[in-house]
Coordinates of C-alpha atoms in Angstrom, one line a residue:
Chain A
M1 CA 50.9 45.2 119.9
H2 CA 50.5 49.0 119.4
S3 CA 48.8 49.9 116.3
I4 CA 49.5 53.0 114.3
L5 CA 47.5 54.8 111.5
A6 CA 49.9 56.2 108.9
V7 CA 48.2 58.8 106.6
D8 CA 50.1 60.1 103.6
D9 CA 49.1 60.7 99.9
S10 CA 52.6 59.7 98.8
A11 CA 52.7 56.0 98.3
S12 CA 56.5 55.8 98.7
M13 CA 56.5 57.8 102.0
R14 CA 53.6 55.7 103.3
Q15 CA 55.3 52.5 102.4
M16 CA 58.5 53.7 104.0
V17 CA 56.8 54.7 107.2
A18 CA 54.8 51.5 107.4
L19 CA 57.7 49.2 106.7
T20 CA 59.9 51.0 109.2
L21 CA 57.3 50.8 112.0
K22 CA 56.4 47.2 111.2
A23 CA 60.1 46.3 111.4
A24 CA 60.1 48.0 114.9
G25 CA 57.2 45.8 116.0
F26 CA 54.2 48.0 115.5
S27 CA 51.1 47.1 113.6
V28 CA 50.3 49.7 110.9
V29 CA 47.1 50.7 109.1
E30 CA 47.7 52.9 106.0
A31 CA 45.5 55.6 104.4
A32 CA 46.1 57.7 101.3
D33 CA 44.5 60.9 102.5
G34 CA 42.7 62.5 105.4
Q35 CA 39.3 61.2 104.3
E36 CA 40.4 57.6 104.1
G37 CA 42.4 58.1 107.4
L38 CA 39.2 59.2 109.1
E39 CA 37.3 56.2 107.8
K40 CA 40.0 53.8 108.8
A41 CA 40.3 55.4 112.2
R42 CA 36.5 55.0 112.7
G43 CA 36.6 51.3 112.0
H44 CA 39.9 50.4 113.5
P45 CA 40.9 52.1 116.8
V46 CA 44.7 52.8 116.9
N47 CA 47.2 53.9 119.5
L48 CA 48.8 56.6 117.5
V49 CA 48.1 58.6 114.3
L50 CA 50.8 59.8 112.0
T51 CA 49.6 62.2 109.3
D52 CA 51.0 64.1 106.4
Q53 CA 49.8 67.7 106.2
N54 CA 49.2 68.5 102.5
M55 CA 46.9 65.9 101.0
P56 CA 44.0 66.0 98.5
R57 CA 40.4 65.5 99.7
M58 CA 41.2 66.2 103.4
D59 CA 44.4 67.7 104.7
G60 CA 46.2 66.7 107.9
L61 CA 45.0 69.5 110.0
T62 CA 41.3 68.8 109.1
L63 CA 41.9 65.2 109.9
V64 CA 43.4 66.1 113.3
R65 CA 40.4 68.3 114.1
S66 CA 37.9 65.6 112.9
L67 CA 39.6 63.0 115.0
R68 CA 39.6 65.2 118.1
G69 CA 35.9 65.5 117.6
M70 CA 35.5 61.8 118.1
P71 CA 35.3 60.7 121.7
E72 CA 37.5 57.7 121.1
Y73 CA 40.3 59.8 119.6
R74 CA 40.1 62.7 122.1
H75 CA 43.3 61.5 123.8
V76 CA 45.0 59.4 121.2
P77 CA 48.4 61.0 120.3
I78 CA 48.5 62.4 116.8
L79 CA 51.8 63.5 115.1
I80 CA 51.9 65.7 112.0
L81 CA 54.6 64.8 109.5
T82 CA 55.5 68.0 107.8
T83 CA 58.2 69.5 105.6
E84 CA 58.0 72.8 107.3
S85 CA 58.4 73.5 111.0
S86 CA 57.5 77.2 111.0
D87 CA 55.9 78.8 114.0
A88 CA 52.7 79.3 111.9
M89 CA 52.6 75.6 111.2
K90 CA 53.2 74.7 114.9
A91 CA 50.5 77.2 116.0
Q92 CA 48.0 75.6 113.5
G93 CA 48.9 72.1 114.5
K94 CA 48.6 72.9 118.2
A95 CA 45.3 74.6 117.7
A96 CA 44.0 71.7 115.7
G97 CA 44.8 69.4 118.6
A98 CA 47.9 67.6 117.4
T99 CA 50.3 66.1 120.0
G100 CA 53.4 67.1 118.1
W101 CA 55.2 67.1 114.8
L102 CA 58.0 65.4 113.0
V103 CA 59.8 67.2 110.2
K104 CA 60.3 65.5 106.8
P105 CA 62.6 64.2 105.6
F106 CA 63.4 62.0 108.6
D107 CA 65.6 59.1 109.2
P108 CA 63.7 55.8 109.8
N109 CA 65.6 55.5 113.2
R110 CA 64.3 59.0 114.1
L111 CA 60.8 58.0 113.3
V112 CA 60.9 54.9 115.5
D113 CA 62.6 57.0 118.3
V114 CA 59.9 59.6 118.3
V115 CA 57.1 57.0 118.1
R116 CA 58.5 55.2 121.1
K117 CA 58.7 58.5 123.0
V118 CA 55.0 58.8 122.4
I119 CA 53.7 55.3 122.8
G120 CA 56.7 53.2 123.7
Chain B
M1 CA 75.0 56.1 81.4
G2 CA 73.1 57.7 84.2
E3 CA 73.4 57.2 87.9
I4 CA 71.6 54.5 89.6
G5 CA 70.2 55.3 93.0
N6 CA 72.2 57.4 95.4
P7 CA 74.6 56.9 98.3
A8 CA 72.0 57.3 101.0
A9 CA 70.2 54.1 100.1
V10 CA 70.4 52.5 103.5
S11 CA 69.2 54.5 106.4
G12 CA 68.4 53.3 109.9
G13 CA 68.8 49.7 108.8
I14 CA 66.1 50.2 106.2
D15 CA 67.1 49.8 102.6
L16 CA 65.5 52.9 101.1
S17 CA 66.2 51.7 97.5
Q18 CA 63.3 49.4 97.8
F19 CA 61.0 52.4 97.6
Y20 CA 62.7 54.0 94.6
G21 CA 60.4 52.3 92.1
V22 CA 57.3 53.6 93.8
F23 CA 58.8 57.0 94.2
F24 CA 59.8 57.3 90.5
E25 CA 56.3 56.2 89.5
E26 CA 54.5 58.6 91.7
A27 CA 56.9 61.4 90.8
G28 CA 56.2 60.8 87.1
E29 CA 52.4 60.9 87.8
N30 CA 52.8 64.1 89.8
L31 CA 54.8 65.7 87.0
A32 CA 52.3 64.7 84.4
S33 CA 49.5 66.1 86.4
M34 CA 51.4 69.3 87.1
E35 CA 52.1 69.7 83.5
G36 CA 48.5 69.1 82.4
L37 CA 47.2 71.6 85.0
L38 CA 49.8 74.2 84.0
L39 CA 49.1 73.9 80.3
A40 CA 45.4 74.4 81.0
L41 CA 45.9 77.2 83.6
D42 CA 44.2 80.5 82.8
V43 CA 46.7 83.0 84.2
E44 CA 44.0 85.7 84.4
E45 CA 41.6 83.6 86.3
P46 CA 43.3 80.5 87.7
V47 CA 41.1 77.8 89.2
E48 CA 41.7 77.7 92.9
D49 CA 41.7 73.9 93.2
D50 CA 44.2 73.7 90.3
L51 CA 46.7 75.9 92.1
H52 CA 46.4 73.7 95.2
A53 CA 46.8 70.6 93.1
I54 CA 49.9 71.9 91.4
F55 CA 51.4 72.9 94.7
R56 CA 50.7 69.4 96.2
A57 CA 52.3 67.7 93.2
A58 CA 55.6 69.6 93.7
H59 CA 55.3 69.3 97.5
S60 CA 54.9 65.5 97.2
I61 CA 57.9 65.1 94.9
K62 CA 60.0 67.2 97.2
G63 CA 59.1 65.2 100.3
G64 CA 59.9 61.9 98.6
A65 CA 63.1 63.2 96.9
A66 CA 64.4 64.6 100.2
T67 CA 63.6 61.3 102.1
F68 CA 65.2 59.1 99.5
G69 CA 68.2 61.2 99.0
F70 CA 67.7 62.7 95.5
A71 CA 69.1 66.1 96.5
D72 CA 69.0 67.8 93.1
V73 CA 65.3 66.9 92.7
A74 CA 64.6 68.1 96.2
E75 CA 66.4 71.4 95.7
L76 CA 64.5 72.2 92.4
T77 CA 61.1 71.2 93.8
H78 CA 61.8 73.2 96.9
D79 CA 62.1 76.4 94.8
L80 CA 59.0 75.4 92.9
E81 CA 57.1 74.8 96.0
T82 CA 58.0 78.2 97.4
L83 CA 56.7 79.9 94.3
L84 CA 53.6 77.6 94.0
D85 CA 52.8 78.2 97.7
K86 CA 52.6 82.0 97.1
L87 CA 50.5 81.4 94.0
R88 CA 47.9 79.3 95.9
R89 CA 47.8 81.8 98.7
H90 CA 47.3 84.6 96.1
E91 CA 50.4 86.4 97.3
L92 CA 51.5 86.4 93.7
K93 CA 49.6 86.4 90.5
P94 CA 50.5 83.8 87.9
S95 CA 51.9 85.0 84.6
A96 CA 52.7 83.3 81.3
A97 CA 56.4 83.6 81.9
M98 CA 56.0 82.0 85.3
V99 CA 54.0 79.1 83.8
D100 CA 56.7 78.6 81.2
A101 CA 59.4 78.5 83.9
L102 CA 57.3 76.0 85.8
L103 CA 56.9 73.8 82.8
E104 CA 60.6 74.0 82.1
A105 CA 61.2 72.9 85.6
G106 CA 58.9 70.0 85.1
D107 CA 61.0 68.9 82.1
L108 CA 64.2 69.3 84.1
L109 CA 62.8 67.2 86.9
K110 CA 61.9 64.4 84.5
A111 CA 65.4 64.5 83.2
Q112 CA 66.8 64.4 86.8
L113 CA 64.6 61.5 87.7
A114 CA 65.4 59.6 84.5
K115 CA 69.1 60.0 85.4
H116 CA 68.6 58.6 88.9
R117 CA 66.6 55.7 87.4
G118 CA 69.7 55.0 85.3
D119 CA 68.2 56.0 82.0
E120 CA 70.2 57.6 79.2
V121 CA 69.6 61.4 79.4
S122 CA 70.7 63.7 76.6
K123 CA 69.2 66.8 78.2
N124 CA 71.4 69.1 80.2
T125 CA 70.2 68.9 83.8
A126 CA 71.9 72.0 85.0
T127 CA 69.4 74.0 87.1
T128 CA 71.3 77.1 88.2
E129 CA 69.7 79.5 85.8
L130 CA 66.2 78.1 86.1
R131 CA 66.3 78.0 89.9
A132 CA 67.5 81.6 89.9
R133 CA 64.6 82.6 87.7
I134 CA 62.0 80.7 89.8
R135 CA 63.4 82.3 93.0
T136 CA 63.1 85.7 91.3
F137 CA 59.5 85.0 90.5
A138 CA 58.9 83.9 94.1
S139 CA 60.4 87.0 95.4
G140 CA 57.7 89.0 93.6
E141 CA 60.0 90.5 91.0
A142 CA 59.7 89.6 87.3
P143 CA 62.9 88.2 85.9
E144 CA 64.7 90.5 83.5
A145 CA 64.1 88.2 80.5
A146 CA 60.4 88.2 81.2
A147 CA 59.9 91.7 82.3
P148 CA 59.9 94.3 79.6
K149 CA 61.7 97.3 80.7
G150 CA 60.0 100.6 80.4
R151 CA 57.8 103.2 82.0
L152 CA 54.6 102.5 83.7
V153 CA 51.5 104.4 82.4
D154 CA 47.8 104.3 83.2
I155 CA 45.7 104.4 80.0
R156 CA 42.1 105.4 79.8
V157 CA 40.4 104.3 76.5
G158 CA 37.1 105.7 75.6
P159 CA 34.3 106.6 75.6
L160 CA 33.7 103.4 73.6
P161 CA 30.4 102.3 72.0
D162 CA 31.2 98.8 73.3
P163 CA 33.6 98.4 76.2
A164 CA 34.6 95.0 74.8
F165 CA 36.5 96.8 71.9
A166 CA 39.2 97.6 74.4
D167 CA 39.9 93.9 75.0
N168 CA 41.5 93.8 71.5
L169 CA 44.4 95.7 73.0
F170 CA 45.5 92.6 74.7
E171 CA 46.0 91.0 71.3
L172 CA 48.2 93.9 70.3
F173 CA 50.5 93.3 73.3
R174 CA 50.5 89.6 72.6
D175 CA 51.4 90.0 68.9
V176 CA 54.0 92.6 69.5
P177 CA 56.2 91.2 72.2
D178 CA 58.5 94.3 72.5
M179 CA 55.5 96.4 73.2
G180 CA 55.5 95.5 76.9
T181 CA 52.7 94.3 79.2
I182 CA 49.2 95.4 79.8
E183 CA 46.7 94.7 82.6
K184 CA 43.2 95.7 83.3
T185 CA 42.7 98.0 86.2
D186 CA 38.9 98.1 85.8
E187 CA 38.0 94.4 86.2
G188 CA 36.7 94.4 82.6
Q189 CA 33.9 97.0 83.2
A190 CA 33.6 100.4 81.6
D191 CA 33.4 103.4 84.0
A192 CA 30.4 105.8 84.0
E193 CA 31.7 107.6 80.9
G194 CA 32.1 104.4 79.0
C195 CA 35.9 104.3 79.4
R196 CA 38.1 101.3 80.1
H197 CA 41.2 101.6 82.2
F198 CA 44.5 99.8 81.8
R199 CA 48.0 99.8 83.3
V200 CA 50.8 99.4 80.8
R201 CA 54.5 98.9 81.2
T202 CA 56.1 99.7 77.9
P203 CA 59.3 101.1 76.3
C204 CA 57.1 102.9 73.7
G205 CA 56.4 106.7 73.8
D206 CA 53.0 108.2 73.9
E207 CA 52.7 108.7 70.2
E208 CA 53.9 105.3 69.4
L209 CA 51.3 103.8 71.8
R210 CA 48.6 105.9 70.1
D211 CA 49.7 104.7 66.7
L212 CA 49.6 101.1 67.8
F213 CA 46.3 101.4 69.7
S214 CA 44.7 103.1 66.6
F215 CA 44.4 99.6 65.1
H216 CA 41.6 99.0 67.5
V217 CA 40.4 102.4 68.9
D218 CA 40.4 106.0 67.8
R219 CA 43.6 107.9 68.6
E220 CA 41.7 110.6 70.4
H221 CA 40.2 108.1 72.7
V222 CA 43.5 107.1 74.1
H223 CA 44.4 109.0 77.2
I224 CA 47.9 108.3 78.7
R225 CA 49.0 109.3 82.1
P226 CA 52.4 108.3 83.6
V227 CA 52.2 106.4 86.9
E228 CA 54.0 108.3 89.7
A229 CA 56.9 106.2 91.0
A230 CA 55.4 104.6 94.1
A231 CA 57.2 104.9 97.3
P232 CA 59.0 101.7 98.2
A233 CA 56.7 99.3 99.9
A234 CA 56.8 99.7 103.6
P235 CA 58.3 96.7 105.4
A236 CA 55.6 94.1 105.9
A237 CA 53.4 95.5 108.6
S238 CA 52.1 92.1 109.2
A239 CA 55.4 90.7 110.3
P240 CA 54.5 87.8 112.5
A241 CA 54.5 88.7 116.2
A242 CA 56.9 86.7 118.3
P243 CA 55.1 83.4 118.6
A244 CA 54.1 82.1 121.9
K245 CA 56.1 79.1 122.9
S246 CA 54.0 76.4 121.5
A247 CA 55.8 73.2 122.4
V248 CA 56.6 71.6 125.7
Q249 CA 59.5 69.6 124.2
E250 CA 61.3 70.5 121.0
D251 CA 64.3 68.9 119.4
D252 CA 65.9 68.9 116.0
G253 CA 63.2 67.8 113.6
F254 CA 60.4 67.0 116.0
G255 CA 58.5 68.4 119.0
F256 CA 55.5 67.8 121.2
F257 CA 52.8 70.4 122.0
M258 CA 51.9 68.4 125.1
D259 CA 53.9 66.0 127.2
P260 CA 53.1 62.6 125.5
H261 CA 53.4 60.9 128.9
E262 CA 50.8 63.2 130.5
A263 CA 48.7 62.7 127.4
R264 CA 49.0 59.0 127.8
E265 CA 48.0 59.1 131.4
A266 CA 45.0 61.3 130.5
A267 CA 44.1 58.8 127.9
A268 CA 44.3 55.9 130.4
Q269 CA 42.2 57.9 132.8
A270 CA 39.7 58.6 130.1
D271 CA 39.5 54.9 129.3
E272 CA 38.7 54.2 132.9
Q273 CA 36.1 56.8 133.0
A274 CA 34.6 56.0 129.6
G275 CA 30.9 55.4 129.9
V276 CA 30.9 56.3 133.6
L277 CA 31.2 60.1 133.7
P278 CA 30.7 62.5 130.8
R279 CA 33.8 64.5 130.3
P280 CA 33.6 68.3 129.8
P281 CA 33.4 69.3 126.2
R282 CA 36.7 70.1 124.6
R283 CA 37.3 73.8 124.1
R284 CA 36.8 74.6 120.4
C285 CA 39.7 76.1 118.7
P286 CA 39.5 79.1 116.4
R287 CA 39.9 78.1 112.8
P288 CA 42.2 80.6 111.0
W289 CA 43.3 78.1 108.3
P290 CA 41.5 77.8 105.0
R291 CA 39.2 74.9 104.8
P292 CA 39.4 72.8 101.6
S293 CA 37.4 74.7 99.0
P294 CA 33.9 73.5 99.3
W295 CA 32.5 75.4 96.3
P296 CA 31.9 73.6 93.0
R297 CA 34.8 73.6 90.7
P298 CA 34.2 76.5 88.2
K299 CA 33.9 75.5 84.6
R300 CA 37.1 75.9 82.7
P301 CA 37.1 78.9 80.4
P302 CA 37.5 78.0 76.7
T303 CA 41.1 77.6 75.6
S304 CA 42.5 80.9 74.5
P305 CA 44.6 81.1 71.4
R306 CA 47.6 81.8 73.5
R307 CA 47.2 78.7 75.6
A308 CA 46.4 76.6 72.6
A309 CA 49.6 77.8 71.0
R310 CA 51.6 77.1 74.1
S311 CA 50.1 73.6 74.3
I312 CA 50.9 72.9 70.7
R313 CA 54.4 74.3 71.0
R314 CA 55.0 72.0 73.9
R315 CA 53.6 69.0 72.3
C316 CA 55.9 69.5 69.4
A317 CA 58.8 70.2 71.7
W318 CA 61.8 67.9 71.3
P319 CA 63.0 65.0 73.3
S320 CA 61.7 65.9 76.8
R321 CA 58.2 65.1 75.6
R322 CA 59.2 61.5 75.2
W323 CA 59.6 61.0 78.9
T324 CA 56.0 61.6 79.5
S325 CA 55.0 58.6 77.5

């Protein structure tokens, strides 16, 4: 079973993402900010990381860069969940090493579709 | 009776209403934190981390509201977020009127959320006027109600035996609301001649200003010079250059910077190679984004009489306060 790390400081969003992905047959690890995401990623290798961008303690872009610095996460796909899809955001996400992005709000079906495109 | 939930409760086979409780709870916490930070905000010297935290609170409420289908909450927080983003990026300077509008928005959001929860709400939840005001602030203009009309003058005060005397002038502008607005143009330091410099927007004439200033400084030490009308700001020279195509695949609402299949193959290959051959180091990317502020949080300045008054006024404010408890 593919396992996914879902990082978001909003508990409701995190729960929604986790429940949707679990219902689609994935195993989900949750983290409430980039720092916790990094710690969970260290102890629990996953097949995909989904991260929010604006979070306290450590934001999504810093998390992406930190993960890319870890040999075991150099090639693991990372998607940024963002409310803005400006060119500046895309440039920053790409430079940080993200695999792609998904704009919030999203339909649970859309989330599963995109995840399957990446690790299905 | 208020509304309960919203029509978009089931989405993609997932009943979103099961997350409403958590969303209402975290939105309430975010609003309380936003209000606390705004009430304590020193508009002259806002604490960097506080501006980021206020932005994140509004941003988080917006994301949840949009996901769970509370359109009115999402729209109002979207406007708030636009303004707060400019404040945290220092593209705009906070003002007391701005803070009041943000606090008002917080009260309205509480009422909107209470309505969605199904609570009785006596407060009018119309947002048109407030949203327009917030958008005006975000555009960099001061709304009419908050911006005293009048001419713009530069005022030199001095020489003064103690440059701090001139700070009393701020009290004058605070106590006489029709007098207009004043800001320091000297960063609080006297010049070589012992003079302080201010920029004032006021409907008052020169003599009237001298009369009022004479409460604190000698009339002959007040030198007033009109500010020449500035040429309209040139169109933003830093308009972003056409961005290079960044994505290999882009659809409505998502995109990939790299082909996920190729990335997967690379990952599989990397797994095979792991421990056998060292891979070339990854090219380091430039870091144009701001890192989370590493410096220690500055100590909060003591509460000014104005902020204390605002805080007291709000604590005594009617029904909306009850929703915080």
